[in-house]
Short mmCIF file of C-alpha atoms in Angstrom, two decimals:
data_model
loop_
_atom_site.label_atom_id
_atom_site.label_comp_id
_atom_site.label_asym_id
_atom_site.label_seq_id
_atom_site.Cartn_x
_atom_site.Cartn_y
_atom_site.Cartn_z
CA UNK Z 26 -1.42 17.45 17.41
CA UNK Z 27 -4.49 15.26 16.03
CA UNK Z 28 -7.59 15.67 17.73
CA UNK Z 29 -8.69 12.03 19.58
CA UNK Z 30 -11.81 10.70 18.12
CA UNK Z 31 -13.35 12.89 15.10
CA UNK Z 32 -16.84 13.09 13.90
CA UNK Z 33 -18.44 14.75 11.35
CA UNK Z 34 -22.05 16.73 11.31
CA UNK Z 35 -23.92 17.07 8.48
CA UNK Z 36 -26.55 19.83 8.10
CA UNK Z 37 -29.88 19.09 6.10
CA UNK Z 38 -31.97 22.59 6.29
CA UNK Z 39 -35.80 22.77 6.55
CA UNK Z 40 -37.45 25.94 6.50
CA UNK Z 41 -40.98 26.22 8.26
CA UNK Z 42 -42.28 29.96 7.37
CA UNK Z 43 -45.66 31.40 8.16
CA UNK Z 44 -47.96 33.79 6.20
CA UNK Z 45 -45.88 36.76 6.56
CA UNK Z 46 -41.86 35.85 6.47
CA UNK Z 47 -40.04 33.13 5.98
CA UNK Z 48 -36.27 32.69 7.05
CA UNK Z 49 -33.48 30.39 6.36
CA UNK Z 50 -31.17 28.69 9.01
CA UNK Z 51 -27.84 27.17 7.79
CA UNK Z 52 -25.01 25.98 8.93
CA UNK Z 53 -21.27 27.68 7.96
CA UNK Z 54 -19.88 24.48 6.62
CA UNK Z 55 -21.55 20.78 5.93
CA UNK Z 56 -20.11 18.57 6.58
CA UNK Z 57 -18.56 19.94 10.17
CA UNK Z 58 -15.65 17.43 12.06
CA UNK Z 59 -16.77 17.04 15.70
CA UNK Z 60 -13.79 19.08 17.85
CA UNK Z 61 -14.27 21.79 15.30
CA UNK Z 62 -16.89 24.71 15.09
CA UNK Z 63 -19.82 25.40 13.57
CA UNK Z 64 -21.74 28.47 13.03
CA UNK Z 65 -25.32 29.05 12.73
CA UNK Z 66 -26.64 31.93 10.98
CA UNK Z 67 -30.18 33.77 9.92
CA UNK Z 68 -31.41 37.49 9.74
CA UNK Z 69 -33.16 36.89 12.93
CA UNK Z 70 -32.11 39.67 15.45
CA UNK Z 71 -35.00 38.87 17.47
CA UNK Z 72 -35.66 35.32 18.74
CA UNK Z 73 -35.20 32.16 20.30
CA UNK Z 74 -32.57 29.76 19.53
CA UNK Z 75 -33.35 26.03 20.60
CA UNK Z 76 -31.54 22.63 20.19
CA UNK Z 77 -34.07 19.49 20.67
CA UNK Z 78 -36.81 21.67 22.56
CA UNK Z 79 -34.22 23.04 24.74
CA UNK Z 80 -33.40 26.77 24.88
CA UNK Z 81 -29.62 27.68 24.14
CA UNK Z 82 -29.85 31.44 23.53
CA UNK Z 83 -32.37 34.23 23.51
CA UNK Z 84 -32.05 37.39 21.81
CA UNK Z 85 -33.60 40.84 21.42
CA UNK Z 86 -32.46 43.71 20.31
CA UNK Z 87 -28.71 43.39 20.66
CA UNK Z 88 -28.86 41.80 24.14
CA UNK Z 89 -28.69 38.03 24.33
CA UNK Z 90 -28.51 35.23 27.36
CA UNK Z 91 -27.16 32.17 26.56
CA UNK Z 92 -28.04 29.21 28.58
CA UNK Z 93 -25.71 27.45 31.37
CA UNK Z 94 -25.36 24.22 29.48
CA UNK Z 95 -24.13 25.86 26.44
CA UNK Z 96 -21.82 29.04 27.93
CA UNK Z 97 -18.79 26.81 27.50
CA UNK Z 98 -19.19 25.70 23.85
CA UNK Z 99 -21.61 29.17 22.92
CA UNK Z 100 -20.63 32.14 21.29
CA UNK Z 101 -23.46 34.61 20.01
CA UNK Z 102 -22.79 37.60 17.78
CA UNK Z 103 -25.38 40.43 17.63
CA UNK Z 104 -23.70 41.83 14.76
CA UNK Z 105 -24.62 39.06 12.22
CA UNK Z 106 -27.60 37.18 14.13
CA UNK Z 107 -25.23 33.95 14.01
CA UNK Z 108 -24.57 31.24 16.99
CA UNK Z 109 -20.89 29.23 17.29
CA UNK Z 110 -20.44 26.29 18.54
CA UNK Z 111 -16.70 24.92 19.37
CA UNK Z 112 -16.28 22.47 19.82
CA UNK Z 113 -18.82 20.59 18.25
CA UNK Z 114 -19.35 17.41 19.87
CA UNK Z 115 -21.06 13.51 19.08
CA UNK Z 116 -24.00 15.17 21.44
CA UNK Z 117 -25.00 18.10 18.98
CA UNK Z 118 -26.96 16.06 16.82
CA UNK Z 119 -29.94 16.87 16.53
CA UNK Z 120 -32.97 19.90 15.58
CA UNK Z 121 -32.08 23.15 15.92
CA UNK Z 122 -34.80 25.87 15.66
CA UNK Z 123 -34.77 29.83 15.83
CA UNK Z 124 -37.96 31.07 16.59
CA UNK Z 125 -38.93 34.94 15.78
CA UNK Z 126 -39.74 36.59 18.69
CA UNK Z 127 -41.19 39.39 16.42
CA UNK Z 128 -43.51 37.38 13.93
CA UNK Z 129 -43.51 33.82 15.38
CA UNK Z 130 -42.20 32.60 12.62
CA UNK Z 131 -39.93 29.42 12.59
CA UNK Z 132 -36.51 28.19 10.90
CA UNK Z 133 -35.38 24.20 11.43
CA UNK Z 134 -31.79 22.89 10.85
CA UNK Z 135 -31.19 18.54 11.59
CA UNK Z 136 -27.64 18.19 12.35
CA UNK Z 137 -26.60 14.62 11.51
CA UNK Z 138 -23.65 12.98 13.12
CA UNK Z 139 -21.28 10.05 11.92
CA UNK Z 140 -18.05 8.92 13.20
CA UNK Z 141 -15.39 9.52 10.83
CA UNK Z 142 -13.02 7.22 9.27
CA UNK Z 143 -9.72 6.59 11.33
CA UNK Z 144 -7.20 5.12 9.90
CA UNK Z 145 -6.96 2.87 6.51
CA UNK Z 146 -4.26 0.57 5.81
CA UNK Z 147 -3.06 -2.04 3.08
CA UNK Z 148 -2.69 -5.22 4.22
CA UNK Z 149 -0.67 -8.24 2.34
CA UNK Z 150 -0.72 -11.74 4.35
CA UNK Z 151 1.48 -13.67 1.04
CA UNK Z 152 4.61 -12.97 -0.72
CA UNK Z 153 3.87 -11.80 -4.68
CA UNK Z 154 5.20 -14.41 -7.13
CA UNK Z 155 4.87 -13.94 -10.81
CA UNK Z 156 1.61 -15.91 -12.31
CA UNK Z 157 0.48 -16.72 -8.47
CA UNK Z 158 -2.67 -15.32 -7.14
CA UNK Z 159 -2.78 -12.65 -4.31
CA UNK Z 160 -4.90 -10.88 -2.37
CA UNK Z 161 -4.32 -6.75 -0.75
CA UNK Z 162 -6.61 -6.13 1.54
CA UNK Z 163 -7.60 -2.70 3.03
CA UNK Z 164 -8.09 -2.43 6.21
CA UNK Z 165 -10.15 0.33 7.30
CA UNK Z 166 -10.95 1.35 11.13
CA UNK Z 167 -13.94 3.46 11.67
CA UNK Z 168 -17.35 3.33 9.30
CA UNK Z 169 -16.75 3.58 5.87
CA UNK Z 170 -19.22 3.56 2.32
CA UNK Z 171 -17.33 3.32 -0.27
CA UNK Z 172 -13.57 1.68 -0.59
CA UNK Z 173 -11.58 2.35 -4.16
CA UNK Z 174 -7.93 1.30 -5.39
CA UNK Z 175 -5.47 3.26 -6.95
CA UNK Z 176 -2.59 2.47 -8.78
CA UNK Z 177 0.53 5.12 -9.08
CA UNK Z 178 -2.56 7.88 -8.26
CA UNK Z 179 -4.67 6.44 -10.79
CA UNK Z 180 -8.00 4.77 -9.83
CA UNK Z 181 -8.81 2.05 -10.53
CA UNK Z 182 -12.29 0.66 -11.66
CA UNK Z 183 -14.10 -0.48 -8.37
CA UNK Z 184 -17.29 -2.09 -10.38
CA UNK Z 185 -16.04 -4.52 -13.07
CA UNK Z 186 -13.05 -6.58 -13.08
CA UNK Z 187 -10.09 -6.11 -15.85
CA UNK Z 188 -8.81 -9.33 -17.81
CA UNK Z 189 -7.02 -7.61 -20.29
CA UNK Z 190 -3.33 -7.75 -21.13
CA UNK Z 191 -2.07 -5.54 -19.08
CA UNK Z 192 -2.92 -6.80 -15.82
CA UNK Z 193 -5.72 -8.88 -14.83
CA UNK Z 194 -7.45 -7.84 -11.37
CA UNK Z 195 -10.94 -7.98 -9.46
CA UNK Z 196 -12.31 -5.60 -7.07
CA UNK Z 197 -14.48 -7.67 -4.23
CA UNK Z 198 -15.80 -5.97 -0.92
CA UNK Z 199 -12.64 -4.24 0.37
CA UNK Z 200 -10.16 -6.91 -1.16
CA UNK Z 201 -7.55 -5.89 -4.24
CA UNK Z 202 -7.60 -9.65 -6.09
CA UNK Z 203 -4.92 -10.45 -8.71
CA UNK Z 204 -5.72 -13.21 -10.76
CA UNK Z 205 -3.00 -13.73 -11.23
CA UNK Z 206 -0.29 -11.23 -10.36
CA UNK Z 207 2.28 -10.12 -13.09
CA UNK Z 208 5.11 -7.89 -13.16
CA UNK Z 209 2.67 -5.95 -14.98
CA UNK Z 210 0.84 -5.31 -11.57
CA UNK Z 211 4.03 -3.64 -10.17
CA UNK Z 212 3.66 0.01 -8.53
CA UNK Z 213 2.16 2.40 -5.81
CA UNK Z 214 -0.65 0.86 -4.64
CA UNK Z 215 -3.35 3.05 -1.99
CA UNK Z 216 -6.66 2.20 -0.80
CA UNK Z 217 -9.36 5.78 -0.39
CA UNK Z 218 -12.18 4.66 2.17
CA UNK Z 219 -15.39 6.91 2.01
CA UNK Z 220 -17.84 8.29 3.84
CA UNK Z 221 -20.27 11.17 4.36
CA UNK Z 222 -17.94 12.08 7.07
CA UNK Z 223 -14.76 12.49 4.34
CA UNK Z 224 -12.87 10.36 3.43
CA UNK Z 225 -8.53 9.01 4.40
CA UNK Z 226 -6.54 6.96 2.18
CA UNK Z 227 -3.63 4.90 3.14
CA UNK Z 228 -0.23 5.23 2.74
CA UNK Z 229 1.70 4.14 -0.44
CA UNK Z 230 2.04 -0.06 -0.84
CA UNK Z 231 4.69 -0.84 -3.23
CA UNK Z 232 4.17 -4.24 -4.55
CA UNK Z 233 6.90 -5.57 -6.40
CA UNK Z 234 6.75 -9.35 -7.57
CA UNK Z 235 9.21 -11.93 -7.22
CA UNK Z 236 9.69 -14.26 -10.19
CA UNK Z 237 12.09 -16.38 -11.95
CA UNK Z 238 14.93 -17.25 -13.01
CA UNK Z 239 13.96 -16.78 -16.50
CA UNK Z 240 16.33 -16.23 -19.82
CA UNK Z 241 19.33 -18.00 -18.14
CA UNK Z 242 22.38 -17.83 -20.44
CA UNK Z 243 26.13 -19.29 -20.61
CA UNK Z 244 28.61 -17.00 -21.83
CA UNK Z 245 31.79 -18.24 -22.67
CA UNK Z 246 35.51 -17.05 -23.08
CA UNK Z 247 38.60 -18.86 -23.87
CA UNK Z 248 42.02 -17.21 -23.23
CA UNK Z 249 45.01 -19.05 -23.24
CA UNK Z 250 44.58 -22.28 -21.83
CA UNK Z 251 41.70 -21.39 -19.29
CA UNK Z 252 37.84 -21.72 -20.28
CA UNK Z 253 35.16 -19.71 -18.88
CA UNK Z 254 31.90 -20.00 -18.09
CA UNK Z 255 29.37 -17.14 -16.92
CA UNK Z 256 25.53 -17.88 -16.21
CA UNK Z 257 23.17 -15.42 -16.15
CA UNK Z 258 19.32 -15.51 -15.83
CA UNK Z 259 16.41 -12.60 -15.14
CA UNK Z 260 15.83 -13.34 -11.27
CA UNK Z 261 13.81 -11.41 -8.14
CA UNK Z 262 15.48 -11.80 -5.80
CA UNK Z 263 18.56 -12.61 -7.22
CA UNK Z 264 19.27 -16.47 -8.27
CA UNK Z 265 21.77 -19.29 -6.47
CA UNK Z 266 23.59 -20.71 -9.66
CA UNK Z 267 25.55 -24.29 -9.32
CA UNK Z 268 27.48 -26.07 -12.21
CA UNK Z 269 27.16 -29.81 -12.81
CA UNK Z 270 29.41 -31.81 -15.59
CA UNK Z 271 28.49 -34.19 -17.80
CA UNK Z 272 26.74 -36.68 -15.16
CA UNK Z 273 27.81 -35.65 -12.09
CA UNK Z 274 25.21 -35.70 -9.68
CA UNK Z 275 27.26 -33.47 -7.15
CA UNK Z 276 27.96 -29.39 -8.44
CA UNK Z 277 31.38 -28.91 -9.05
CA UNK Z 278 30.85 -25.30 -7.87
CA UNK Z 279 28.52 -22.40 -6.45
CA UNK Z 280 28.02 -19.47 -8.38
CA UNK Z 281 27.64 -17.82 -11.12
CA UNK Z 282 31.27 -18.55 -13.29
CA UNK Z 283 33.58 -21.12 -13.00
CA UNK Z 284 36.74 -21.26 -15.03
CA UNK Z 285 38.68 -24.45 -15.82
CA UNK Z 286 41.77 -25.80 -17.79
CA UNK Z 287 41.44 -26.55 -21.93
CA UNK Z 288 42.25 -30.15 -21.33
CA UNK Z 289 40.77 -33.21 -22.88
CA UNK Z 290 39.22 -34.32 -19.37
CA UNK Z 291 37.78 -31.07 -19.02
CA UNK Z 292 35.82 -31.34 -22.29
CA UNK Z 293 31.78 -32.31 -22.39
CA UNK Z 294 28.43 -30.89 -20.90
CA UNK Z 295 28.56 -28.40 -18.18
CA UNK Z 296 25.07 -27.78 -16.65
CA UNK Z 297 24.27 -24.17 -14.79
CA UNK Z 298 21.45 -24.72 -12.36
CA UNK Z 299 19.41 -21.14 -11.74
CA UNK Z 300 17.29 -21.54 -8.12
CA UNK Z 301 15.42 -18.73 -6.77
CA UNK Z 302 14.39 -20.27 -3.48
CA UNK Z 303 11.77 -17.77 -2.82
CA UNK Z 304 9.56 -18.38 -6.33
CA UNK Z 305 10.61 -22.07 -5.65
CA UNK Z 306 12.15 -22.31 -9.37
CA UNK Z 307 14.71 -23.85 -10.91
CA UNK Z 308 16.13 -23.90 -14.59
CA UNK Z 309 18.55 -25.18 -16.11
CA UNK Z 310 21.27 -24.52 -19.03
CA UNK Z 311 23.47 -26.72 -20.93
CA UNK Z 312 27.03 -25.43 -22.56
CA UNK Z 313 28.60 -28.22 -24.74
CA UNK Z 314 32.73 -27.75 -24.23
CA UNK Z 315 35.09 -29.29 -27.35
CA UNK Z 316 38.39 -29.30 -28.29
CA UNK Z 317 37.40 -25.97 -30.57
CA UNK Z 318 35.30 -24.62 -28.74
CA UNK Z 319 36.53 -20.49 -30.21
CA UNK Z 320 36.98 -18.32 -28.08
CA UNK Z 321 35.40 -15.07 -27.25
CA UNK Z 322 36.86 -12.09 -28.47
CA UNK Z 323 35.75 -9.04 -25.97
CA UNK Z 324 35.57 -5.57 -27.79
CA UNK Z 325 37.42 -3.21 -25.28
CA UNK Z 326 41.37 -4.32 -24.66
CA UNK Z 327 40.31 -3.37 -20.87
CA UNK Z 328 37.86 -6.35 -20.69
CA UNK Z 329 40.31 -8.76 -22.38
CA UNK Z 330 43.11 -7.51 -19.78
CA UNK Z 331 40.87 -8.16 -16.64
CA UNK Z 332 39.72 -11.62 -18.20
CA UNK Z 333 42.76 -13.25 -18.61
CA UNK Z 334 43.97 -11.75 -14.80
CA UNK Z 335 41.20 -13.44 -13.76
CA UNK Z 336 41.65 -16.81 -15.54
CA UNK Z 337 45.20 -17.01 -14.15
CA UNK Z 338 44.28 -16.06 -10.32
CA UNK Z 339 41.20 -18.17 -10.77
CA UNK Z 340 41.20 -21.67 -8.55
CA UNK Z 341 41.64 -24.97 -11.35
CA UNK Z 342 39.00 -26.99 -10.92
CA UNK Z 343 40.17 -30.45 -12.44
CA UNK Z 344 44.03 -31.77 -12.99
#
């Protein structure tokens, strides 16, 4: 289970010494997360340990007394002259001195506190479209330096902007801006916020962009007396097709194939209209029908077989 709120201490060391000795006081680890412990340590065996002019534990000679403030948070070990706090709270920043009951000399640590990052998270307010601006924006709760992107684990650059080929992107405050957005830009997207405290990165974004229809195609086969026609076109997410014929303003049908009789009415223009409704696009392709028009010949027997079941079960669309 996560501790609640987490802050982090960090330890600068200043060393006062006098004309005889001089002595060090550090910390076990720098930076130290608030509801963990920190130890304090120096070759002092002797001495006074105080935290902003306020005694927290004396010792001499293998005896020590550790003040009632501190007895619940206070360990002391005689064995290595070294103090433990835990846990370490927002309220332990601050000077810390050990003075040397034996020479008078002196030993300063600052502890420094800052709240830690809490959480980080991408946010995305439009849906990606292929050659249309968009924005990712991290959202980061808690005090933060430094924010940098990364794309499938790589970073990216945070200072400049990239134009190039590729993908074309700017870095601004704590916003991700694609200008535009490609299917080049596609992958795992996180967002690492900094600070002296650490730092967190967010989970995984997955951007993948819609686009199209683009490359739509008519196939066609002719078995027997039935025609077919198959559109296809590059679409996310996938396209609506509808036929028109010659200049019909109404569709004759919905979808992707429509199959109709080799009859003299039935020959002209036949029109497949791709719409993706999300990217708002529409294309269109045209598929001139004659009297001789050839037909396709499909290179497995199995693929000739299930066309022509399918032309026969199909629905006739004109008499």
């Amino acid at each position: 289970m996560e501790s609640p709120v987490v802050f982090i201490l960090f330890l600068a060391t200043l060393t006062f010494t006098d004309l005889a000795h001089s002595q060090t006081l550090y910390a076990s680890k720098n930076p130290v997360a608030v509801g963990s412990s920190v130890t304090l340590s120096s070759n002092v065996t002797s001495g006074g340990w105080l935290f902003n002019g306020h005694l927290i534990v004396i010792t001499l000679n293998k005896t020590y007394d550790i003040s009632s403030t501190w007895k619940d948070r206070v360990t002391f070990n005689t064995n290595t002259s070294s103090l433990t706090i835990n846990p370490v709270t927002l309220k332990d920043s601050g000077s810390y001195v050990l003075e040397n009951l034996v020479d008078g000399s002196f030993s300063q640590l600052t502890l420094l506190v800052e709240e830690p990052i809490q959480s980080v998270m991408i946010k995305n307010k439009t849906i990606p479209i292929n050659t249309k601006n968009l924005t990712l924006t991290c959202e980061v709760v808690g005090p933060y330096d430094t924010i940098y992107w990364m794309k499938d684990n790589t970073k990216l650059n945070t200072n400049t902007s990239s134009n190039g080929p590729s993908m074309s992107y700017q870095i601004k405050n704590n916003m991700l801006l694609f200008t535009p957005v490609t299917l080049n830009s596609e992958g795992a997207y996180q967002c690492v916020a900094t600070n002296k405290a650490g730092y967190r990165v967010s989970l995984q974004y997955n951007l993948l962009v819609n686009y199209g229809p683009l490359n739509v195609t008519i196939s066609s086969a002719s078995v027997s007396m039935a025609m077919t026609l198959i559109c296809t076109a590059d679409s996310r997410p996938v396209c609506v097709f509808y036929w028109f014929f010659n200049n019909l303003s109404t569709p004759l049908q919905k979808g992707p194939m429509i199959v109709f009789p080799k009859t003299t009415p039935n020959m002209g223009t036949y029109i497949c209209q791709a719409q993706n409704a999300l990217t708002n696009e529409t294309m269109y392709k045209y598929f001139t029908v004659t009297a001789h028009a050839p037909a396709i010949h499909f290179p497995y027997q199995g693929s000739l077989m299930m066309m022509v079941l399918f032309a026969f079960s199909a629905p006739v669309l004109f008499n």
